[in-house]
Amino acid sequence: MESFNQLLLSLDGLLGSAPWFPWVLLGVGLFFTLYLGFPQVRYFGHAIKIVRGKYDKPGDPGDTSHFQALSTALSGTVGTGNIGGVGLAIFLGGPAALFWMWVTAFLGMTTKFVEVTLSHKYRVKAADGYYAGGPMFYMERRLNMKWLAVLFAIATVISSFGTGSLPQVNNIAQAMYDTFGLNKALTGGVLAILLGLVIIGGITRIAKVTSTIVPIMAVLYVIGALGVILYNVENIIPSFVAVFRDAFNGSAAAGGFLGASFAYAFNRGVNRGLFSNEAGQGSAPIAHASARADEPVSEGMVSLLEPFIDTLIICTLTGLVILSSGVWTEKHFNRFERADMVALAGNYTDEKPGDVKQLFGFLSGQPTEVETFNGSIVVADGRPLNQGEFTLINARSIAEDIEFRVGEDTFSGVLTVRDGRFANPNIEVWGNSLVHSVALTNVAFQRGFFGEYGSLIVTLGILLFAFSTAIAWSYYGDRSMIYLLGPRAVMPYRLVYVLAFFWAAIEDTTIIWNLSAVAIVIMTLPNLFGISVLAREMKDTVKDYWKDPSHK
């Protein structure tokens, strides 16, 4: 599994974490924002009226209402990215990462407007009687690029696991374990059964479930977040100052030893923003294709609300909770993930600038004198006896108060370490270190009016957010399977989807996040190419929409 994780990191380095990818994503959004005259601003009020049903007509083709389509698409975007993803972005990129998530969302409102409009325009009625749409249909029917459509559909199926299924249940299981001590396999098993019961009913059942869950989960999460932000009200302005200061002076300071340069904060902020709101990924058009509407532009306008709700509201609240509470720079007692942990030869401390510089270089992949530890660690009653021979790094910070366990019992004996990694598979390592992802957000929510009960809000939020995301992405995947192989492929896909959902509940968190990072990019690039080619048609389609007096 470690080698697989290294492969994912290498692929991510070539794709999502590569310096060019954020510029491509934001460049397309900026181009359409200027080309269409800031539609995310000019059409915002009109979009709200459409969702409320002001322009609905009896007999409009489709399977769901505008609100249900919006809820389904939102359930696909509002997930662990809003809770764990923000925590990971700030951990890796510092406060500046939140600023670049905002930029991604603002420009992404236009990108989503374009991709949904074009996809809705070329939707079809599938063999199962329901409407099907998405970038693969405009790629084939308008661009005559069947090969690109097939590539996108395959990437969507992969992303349904890497984005929609695996990281969602992984975060649910971790949150339930941290809060209630529930066995991860039990959590995964129960939720896998519930997931199967929902998705087997198709888009109509999915739309009913998501349109109920989304409003409830949003209200609960907002209340919980405000309970922390207002409790730390004196830190609100300093938090905003840190976000803008670090974004523009290029010297952000993330937790641990990884000083977040402009390039790093920019990259992580944009990538986490994409993971959260999916603008440009081409997933939302699949949900909006089911909406009852005879005007593609109207459904495109509905979709531009998604990045606003998902990122500019929910992700901002999460970011302010983490920053105002101050927990992102503190060490907390936690169980170390193997993919986050490495043992180094020698004794380092974060109180010596020279040590910090050396460790920064090692973690950043720069030439350094730091070497990984090879040898044995003698342990008595959970505590290492030869602590001075090695330094354990977890979550990019020096681990303190280390304790080795096997299940509930402390370990005594000798541990073998090869190239910084523990050879003993059954050993759990606990101690104080920085935390990230859901664990960071969970700690932050306990620093407010609700105290320790704040973790319950995070747990419930993750349960609802992530589960609804898994539901929505199962629909994206089965529409793609229908496009690729026909209706007969849907049921086998759903079975594999549910089984993978259960498997991911007990897998390593970091590996899951790395898998999702790769899956997102291989889906996004073909879609960005396609909508860019159709820029002129998009502009003409919008002009035609406003020629209708009833739309004024």
XYZ file of C-alpha atoms in Angstrom:
552
model
C 0.000 0.000 0.000
C 2.916 2.328 0.683
C 4.188 1.868 -2.882
C 0.695 2.605 -4.211
C 0.616 5.807 -2.188
C 3.972 6.827 -3.647
C 2.603 6.191 -7.143
C -0.374 8.435 -6.397
C 1.928 11.167 -5.125
C 3.968 10.944 -8.317
C 0.864 11.176 -10.502
C -0.453 14.082 -8.456
C 2.888 15.833 -8.916
C 2.500 15.530 -12.674
C -1.161 16.578 -12.672
C -3.060 18.331 -9.882
C -0.069 19.526 -7.863
C 1.880 20.522 -10.960
C 2.466 24.292 -11.208
C 0.572 24.585 -14.498
C -2.754 23.053 -13.436
C -4.088 25.868 -11.177
C -3.293 28.409 -13.887
C -5.233 26.394 -16.467
C -8.242 26.047 -14.154
C -8.338 29.706 -13.135
C -7.414 30.845 -16.640
C -10.507 29.237 -18.159
C -12.706 30.720 -15.419
C -11.179 34.175 -15.853
C -11.556 34.031 -19.634
C -15.263 33.196 -19.477
C -15.838 35.724 -16.685
C -14.504 38.512 -18.900
C -15.890 37.102 -22.163
C -19.440 36.816 -20.789
C -19.312 40.029 -18.751
C -19.208 38.732 -15.146
C -22.317 36.513 -15.276
C -21.744 35.387 -11.663
C -22.571 38.946 -10.614
C -25.118 40.043 -13.225
C -27.210 36.860 -13.198
C -27.075 36.025 -9.491
C -30.503 37.465 -8.627
C -32.073 35.948 -11.725
C -30.696 32.550 -10.752
C -32.424 32.740 -7.364
C -35.741 33.519 -9.080
C -35.320 30.473 -11.327
C -34.695 28.185 -8.341
C -37.842 29.551 -6.686
C -39.820 28.477 -9.787
C -40.747 31.920 -11.160
C -40.087 30.919 -14.775
C -41.309 27.315 -14.634
C -43.637 26.212 -17.424
C -46.008 23.229 -17.383
C -44.700 20.419 -19.536
C -41.027 21.415 -19.428
C -38.957 18.318 -20.266
C -37.013 16.745 -17.437
C -37.239 14.538 -14.352
C -36.600 16.893 -11.400
C -37.267 20.476 -10.349
C -34.612 23.198 -10.459
C -34.298 23.010 -6.675
C -33.924 19.226 -6.692
C -31.275 19.387 -9.412
C -29.447 22.094 -7.455
C -29.694 20.026 -4.268
C -28.382 16.920 -6.001
C -25.459 18.852 -7.478
C -24.800 20.558 -4.132
C -24.883 17.227 -2.349
C -22.174 16.134 -4.768
C -20.002 19.158 -3.932
C -20.789 19.856 -0.279
C -18.889 17.001 1.310
C -15.636 16.282 3.059
C -13.936 18.971 1.002
C -15.844 21.550 3.022
C -14.709 20.047 6.333
C -11.597 17.937 5.853
C -10.461 19.581 2.620
C -10.333 23.059 4.124
C -8.446 21.684 7.118
C -5.922 20.064 4.788
C -5.555 23.208 2.651
C -4.820 25.452 5.636
C -2.516 22.842 7.151
C -0.486 22.648 3.943
C -0.781 26.192 2.627
C -1.494 28.402 5.617
C -4.188 31.120 5.732
C -3.401 32.155 2.139
C -4.896 28.869 0.901
C -8.343 30.140 1.944
C -7.918 33.235 -0.224
C -7.188 31.115 -3.284
C -10.197 28.953 -2.516
C -12.270 32.155 -2.718
C -10.734 33.092 -6.061
C -11.374 29.584 -7.372
C -15.011 29.785 -6.279
C -15.663 33.245 -7.760
C -14.239 32.334 -11.152
C -15.691 28.841 -10.826
C -19.211 30.279 -10.698
C -18.772 31.264 -14.341
C -17.082 28.008 -15.289
C -19.966 26.024 -13.842
C -22.487 28.292 -15.591
C -20.812 27.479 -18.920
C -20.356 23.725 -18.460
C -23.922 23.175 -17.236
C -25.468 25.286 -20.008
C -23.615 23.474 -22.788
C -24.193 20.037 -21.284
C -27.901 20.714 -20.743
C -28.198 21.914 -24.334
C -27.026 18.550 -25.685
C -28.656 16.212 -23.171
C -30.579 13.158 -24.377
C -33.262 10.824 -23.113
C -31.421 7.661 -22.133
C -32.482 4.085 -22.749
C -33.822 3.791 -19.212
C -36.326 6.604 -19.825
C -34.539 9.307 -17.816
C -32.644 12.296 -19.144
C -28.883 11.979 -19.331
C -26.384 14.753 -19.854
C -22.905 15.884 -19.101
C -19.804 16.942 -20.999
C -19.588 13.599 -22.817
C -22.763 14.473 -24.721
C -21.658 17.863 -26.029
C -18.256 16.325 -26.799
C -19.871 13.709 -29.017
C -22.946 15.506 -30.385
C -21.408 18.957 -30.938
C -17.640 18.552 -31.135
C -17.819 15.178 -32.893
C -15.093 13.934 -30.577
C -16.354 10.548 -29.530
C -12.915 9.621 -28.238
C -12.863 12.622 -25.904
C -16.386 11.817 -24.706
C -15.355 8.257 -23.901
C -12.240 9.496 -22.088
C -14.345 11.869 -20.008
C -16.931 9.198 -19.173
C -14.211 6.785 -18.051
C -12.643 9.543 -15.947
C -16.066 10.237 -14.405
C -16.452 6.612 -13.352
C -12.993 6.699 -11.778
C -13.777 10.010 -10.076
C -17.041 8.640 -8.723
C -14.833 6.439 -6.561
C -11.929 8.834 -6.024
C -14.127 11.861 -5.293
C -17.575 10.601 -4.442
C -17.234 7.309 -2.623
C -13.830 6.600 -1.102
C -12.857 9.855 0.670
C -16.404 10.447 1.871
C -16.897 7.266 3.879
C -13.263 7.363 4.990
C -13.901 10.688 6.705
C -17.234 9.537 8.118
C -15.638 6.438 9.648
C -12.748 8.453 11.091
C -15.112 11.026 12.611
C -17.364 8.349 14.130
C -14.306 6.601 15.556
C -12.842 9.801 17.021
C -16.144 10.951 18.534
C -17.880 7.746 19.604
C -15.176 5.094 19.335
C -17.255 3.186 16.770
C -15.510 0.482 14.796
C -14.784 1.741 11.279
C -15.896 -1.482 9.642
C -19.244 -1.275 11.445
C -19.755 2.312 10.309
C -18.835 1.425 6.746
C -21.105 -1.606 6.700
C -24.211 0.195 7.940
C -23.737 3.147 5.604
C -22.994 0.896 2.635
C -26.373 -0.794 3.126
C -28.153 2.570 3.368
C -26.323 3.812 0.287
C -27.419 0.786 -1.697
C -31.054 1.296 -0.677
C -30.997 4.899 -1.885
C -29.143 4.638 -5.179
C -31.059 1.622 -6.416
C -34.069 3.935 -6.792
C -32.368 6.089 -9.423
C -32.512 9.872 -9.861
C -36.050 10.352 -8.518
C -35.230 8.792 -5.147
C -31.792 10.401 -5.095
C -33.322 13.844 -5.742
C -35.884 13.406 -2.954
C -33.263 12.336 -0.436
C -30.712 15.023 -1.317
C -33.272 17.849 -1.420
C -34.132 16.920 2.176
C -30.615 16.392 3.491
C -28.881 19.419 1.950
C -30.897 22.217 3.640
C -30.818 20.471 7.038
C -27.106 19.800 7.003
C -26.270 23.333 5.842
C -28.240 24.977 8.661
C -26.753 22.729 11.347
C -23.216 23.287 10.140
C -23.601 27.062 9.913
C -24.935 27.214 13.485
C -22.020 25.137 14.759
C -19.443 27.201 12.890
C -20.843 30.507 14.116
C -20.709 29.113 17.654
C -16.910 28.917 17.325
C -16.326 32.087 15.306
C -18.376 34.311 17.623
C -16.776 32.710 20.696
C -13.414 33.790 19.287
C -14.752 37.083 17.934
C -11.545 38.949 18.782
C -9.682 36.730 16.293
C -11.991 37.287 13.314
C -10.298 40.410 11.976
C -6.769 39.024 12.574
C -7.823 35.889 10.693
C -8.921 37.897 7.652
C -5.752 39.972 7.876
C -3.661 36.787 7.860
C -5.526 35.453 4.822
C -4.930 38.562 2.702
C -1.466 39.324 4.083
C -0.146 35.851 3.372
C -1.833 35.737 -0.042
C -0.107 38.892 -1.249
C 3.247 38.996 0.507
C 4.264 35.506 -0.579
C 5.561 34.454 2.840
C 2.720 32.528 4.418
C 3.530 30.327 7.382
C 1.790 26.992 7.541
C 1.941 24.632 10.469
C 4.970 22.424 10.987
C 8.101 22.978 8.970
C 6.569 23.573 5.580
C 6.666 27.353 5.168
C 3.941 27.936 2.617
C 5.405 30.005 -0.194
C 3.089 31.855 -2.564
C 3.316 29.032 -5.090
C 2.500 26.352 -2.529
C -0.427 28.190 -0.927
C -1.744 29.095 -4.380
C -1.542 25.522 -5.606
C -3.142 23.972 -2.534
C -5.873 26.602 -2.303
C -6.886 26.218 -5.939
C -6.804 22.414 -5.821
C -8.816 22.231 -2.604
C -11.239 24.764 -4.043
C -11.762 22.506 -7.055
C -12.188 19.473 -4.816
C -14.835 21.355 -2.874
C -16.980 23.061 -5.541
C -16.025 20.942 -8.603
C -16.360 23.924 -10.963
C -14.767 22.832 -14.219
C -14.728 19.170 -13.316
C -17.872 18.470 -15.324
C -19.722 16.572 -12.607
C -22.536 19.028 -11.851
C -23.822 19.064 -15.465
C -24.764 15.411 -15.061
C -27.096 16.270 -12.174
C -28.527 19.377 -13.844
C -29.328 17.409 -16.992
C -32.315 15.929 -15.141
C -33.911 19.337 -14.441
C -37.235 20.267 -16.000
C -36.274 23.128 -18.304
C -36.444 23.901 -22.016
C -33.811 26.656 -21.765
C -30.243 25.397 -21.151
C -29.137 28.866 -19.979
C -31.682 28.887 -17.161
C -30.241 25.716 -15.678
C -26.741 27.085 -16.149
C -27.722 30.089 -14.058
C -29.020 27.835 -11.306
C -25.673 26.078 -11.202
C -23.636 29.239 -10.657
C -25.110 29.354 -7.144
C -23.251 26.173 -6.210
C -19.681 27.505 -5.781
C -21.112 30.475 -3.900
C -22.910 28.261 -1.376
C -20.287 25.546 -1.254
C -17.070 27.542 -1.053
C -17.766 31.223 -0.416
C -20.125 30.366 2.460
C -19.485 26.893 3.882
C -15.732 26.617 3.233
C -15.216 30.166 4.500
C -16.977 29.297 7.743
C -14.768 26.222 8.165
C -11.658 28.260 7.448
C -12.597 30.952 9.956
C -13.328 28.314 12.590
C -9.842 26.851 12.145
C -8.026 30.198 11.985
C -9.912 32.017 14.745
C -9.566 29.089 17.156
C -5.819 28.907 16.549
C -5.732 25.095 16.558
C -3.964 24.784 13.199
C -0.573 25.684 14.729
C -1.009 23.561 17.874
C 0.013 19.970 18.523
C -2.742 17.592 19.586
C -2.797 14.038 20.889
C -3.789 11.704 18.059
C -3.160 8.366 16.389
C -0.599 8.753 13.608
C -1.436 7.657 10.076
C 1.412 5.603 8.583
C 1.437 7.650 5.384
C 1.915 10.829 7.443
C 4.746 9.442 9.555
C 8.499 9.028 9.031
C 11.389 8.358 11.446
C 14.565 10.381 10.913
C 18.082 9.607 12.111
C 19.276 11.925 14.869
C 17.650 14.168 17.430
C 15.902 17.293 16.112
C 13.882 19.963 17.887
C 11.559 22.659 16.557
C 13.113 25.144 18.970
C 16.364 25.364 16.939
C 16.173 27.409 13.703
C 18.898 25.250 12.159
C 16.904 22.070 12.770
C 13.757 23.670 11.373
C 15.610 24.699 8.210
C 16.990 21.202 7.714
C 13.599 19.569 8.260
C 11.918 22.065 5.963
C 14.336 21.057 3.231
C 13.721 17.364 3.788
C 9.931 17.692 3.726
C 10.082 19.918 0.648
C 12.259 17.456 -1.291
C 15.279 19.740 -1.295
C 18.902 18.609 -0.822
C 19.536 18.257 2.903
C 21.688 16.451 5.430
C 18.627 14.833 7.026
C 18.484 11.051 6.625
C 15.777 8.524 7.361
C 16.276 6.195 10.319
C 17.257 2.558 9.844
C 17.555 0.305 12.850
C 15.683 -0.740 15.974
C 13.615 1.103 18.565
C 13.539 -0.479 22.008
C 10.154 0.014 23.669
C 9.095 -0.557 27.281
C 5.459 -0.134 28.293
C 4.752 1.854 25.136
C 7.646 4.315 25.510
C 10.825 4.341 23.354
C 14.026 3.927 25.378
C 16.441 5.110 22.683
C 14.558 8.323 21.893
C 17.786 10.238 21.299
C 18.695 8.116 18.276
C 15.742 9.122 16.112
C 13.127 11.843 15.566
C 9.606 10.897 14.580
C 7.883 13.258 12.169
C 4.089 13.131 11.908
C 1.937 15.525 9.901
C 4.988 17.649 9.069
C 5.821 18.252 12.718
C 8.067 16.701 15.361
C 6.030 14.198 17.325
C 6.138 14.410 21.107
C 5.097 12.087 23.955
C 5.182 9.073 21.633
C 3.430 5.894 22.710
C 3.386 2.563 20.853
C 0.305 0.377 21.128
C -1.139 -2.883 19.871
C -4.865 -2.419 19.991
C -5.780 -1.203 23.478
C -2.534 -2.427 25.064
C 0.826 -0.681 25.257
C 3.666 -2.390 23.395
C 6.927 -3.659 24.867
C 9.698 -5.082 22.716
C 11.807 -4.104 19.719
C 10.508 -2.339 16.599
C 12.272 -2.539 13.257
C 12.486 0.603 11.114
C 13.521 0.510 7.456
C 14.071 3.754 5.558
C 12.060 5.635 8.157
C 9.045 3.302 8.044
C 7.905 0.836 10.715
C 8.100 -2.767 9.563
C 5.623 -3.958 12.223
C 2.142 -3.723 10.582
C 0.144 -4.170 13.802
C 1.774 -1.307 15.689
C -0.211 1.872 16.344
C 1.682 5.068 17.153
C 0.086 7.767 19.313
C 1.416 11.109 20.453
C 1.244 14.875 20.136
C 1.654 16.410 16.678
C -0.069 18.719 14.287
C -3.267 17.349 12.765
C -5.007 18.025 9.470
C -8.144 17.315 7.454
C -11.196 16.305 9.505
C -9.195 15.893 12.710
C -8.154 19.553 12.572
C -11.691 20.806 11.959
C -12.962 18.521 14.721
C -10.583 20.049 17.274
C -11.423 23.581 16.116
C -15.163 23.072 16.593
C -14.539 22.288 20.263
C -13.136 25.800 20.855
C -16.512 27.563 20.896
C -19.761 27.986 22.798
C -20.597 24.298 22.402
C -17.316 23.102 23.921
C -16.652 19.395 23.440
C -20.113 18.997 21.928
C -18.801 20.881 18.908
C -17.218 17.641 17.721
C -20.721 16.187 17.492
C -21.631 18.907 14.998
C -18.599 18.027 12.896
C -19.410 14.337 13.088
C -23.035 14.895 12.119
C -21.985 17.327 9.405
C -19.551 14.845 7.928
C -22.135 12.080 8.132
C -24.731 14.100 6.207
C -22.354 15.963 3.881
C -20.287 12.960 2.910
C -23.155 10.491 2.634
C -25.127 12.818 0.348
C -21.998 13.314 -1.772
C -21.638 9.561 -2.192
C -25.285 9.383 -3.269
C -24.884 12.107 -5.904
C -21.656 10.683 -7.308
C -23.206 7.256 -7.715
C -25.632 8.924 -10.125
C -22.788 10.579 -12.036
C -21.103 7.218 -12.339
C -24.137 5.268 -13.501
C -24.992 7.910 -16.167
C -21.442 7.499 -17.441
C -21.747 3.720 -17.417
C -24.926 3.995 -19.464
C -23.076 6.167 -21.957
C -20.182 3.717 -22.169
C -21.839 0.310 -21.967
C -25.612 0.774 -21.819
C -28.237 0.245 -19.064
C -27.069 -3.308 -18.282
C -23.843 -1.932 -16.821
C -25.608 0.170 -14.167
C -26.392 -2.537 -11.631
C -22.884 -4.093 -11.609
C -21.461 -0.582 -11.250
C -23.704 0.182 -8.287
C -22.686 -3.075 -6.599
C -18.965 -2.298 -6.983
C -19.614 1.283 -5.847
C -21.236 0.114 -2.613
C -18.497 -2.472 -1.925
C -15.777 0.134 -2.496
C -17.659 2.464 -0.168
C -17.355 -0.131 2.585
C -13.665 -0.835 1.836
C -12.668 2.823 2.062
C -14.048 3.080 5.598
C -11.039 1.159 6.914
C -8.313 2.429 4.539
C -5.606 5.031 5.215
C -6.878 8.640 5.077
C -3.869 10.102 3.296
C -3.955 7.501 0.524
C -7.631 8.248 -0.097
C -7.006 11.983 -0.375
C -4.127 11.373 -2.804
C -6.313 9.127 -4.939
C -9.036 11.769 -5.129
C -6.520 14.451 -6.104
C -5.460 12.423 -9.142
C -8.998 11.403 -10.130
C -10.232 15.000 -10.179
C -7.656 16.192 -12.673
C -8.107 13.401 -15.215
C -11.782 14.391 -15.349
C -11.315 18.168 -15.385
C -8.865 18.671 -18.244
C -11.053 17.240 -21.073
C -14.011 19.313 -19.866
C -12.023 22.561 -19.735
C -10.804 21.895 -23.262
C -14.333 21.216 -24.528
C -16.029 24.308 -23.100
C -13.159 26.507 -24.306
C -13.661 25.313 -27.873
C -17.386 26.175 -27.611
C -16.892 29.667 -26.166
C -18.533 31.437 -29.119
C -21.549 29.142 -29.060
C -21.925 29.755 -25.333
C -22.016 33.511 -25.840
C -24.599 33.224 -28.631
C -26.742 30.899 -26.505
C -26.814 33.441 -23.677
C -27.766 36.237 -26.101
C -30.648 34.159 -27.472
C -31.900 33.531 -23.929
C -32.220 37.233 -23.166
C -34.082 37.894 -26.421
C -37.120 36.241 -24.842
C -39.096 39.046 -23.089
C -40.363 36.605 -20.451
C -36.825 36.260 -19.097
C -36.469 39.929 -18.231
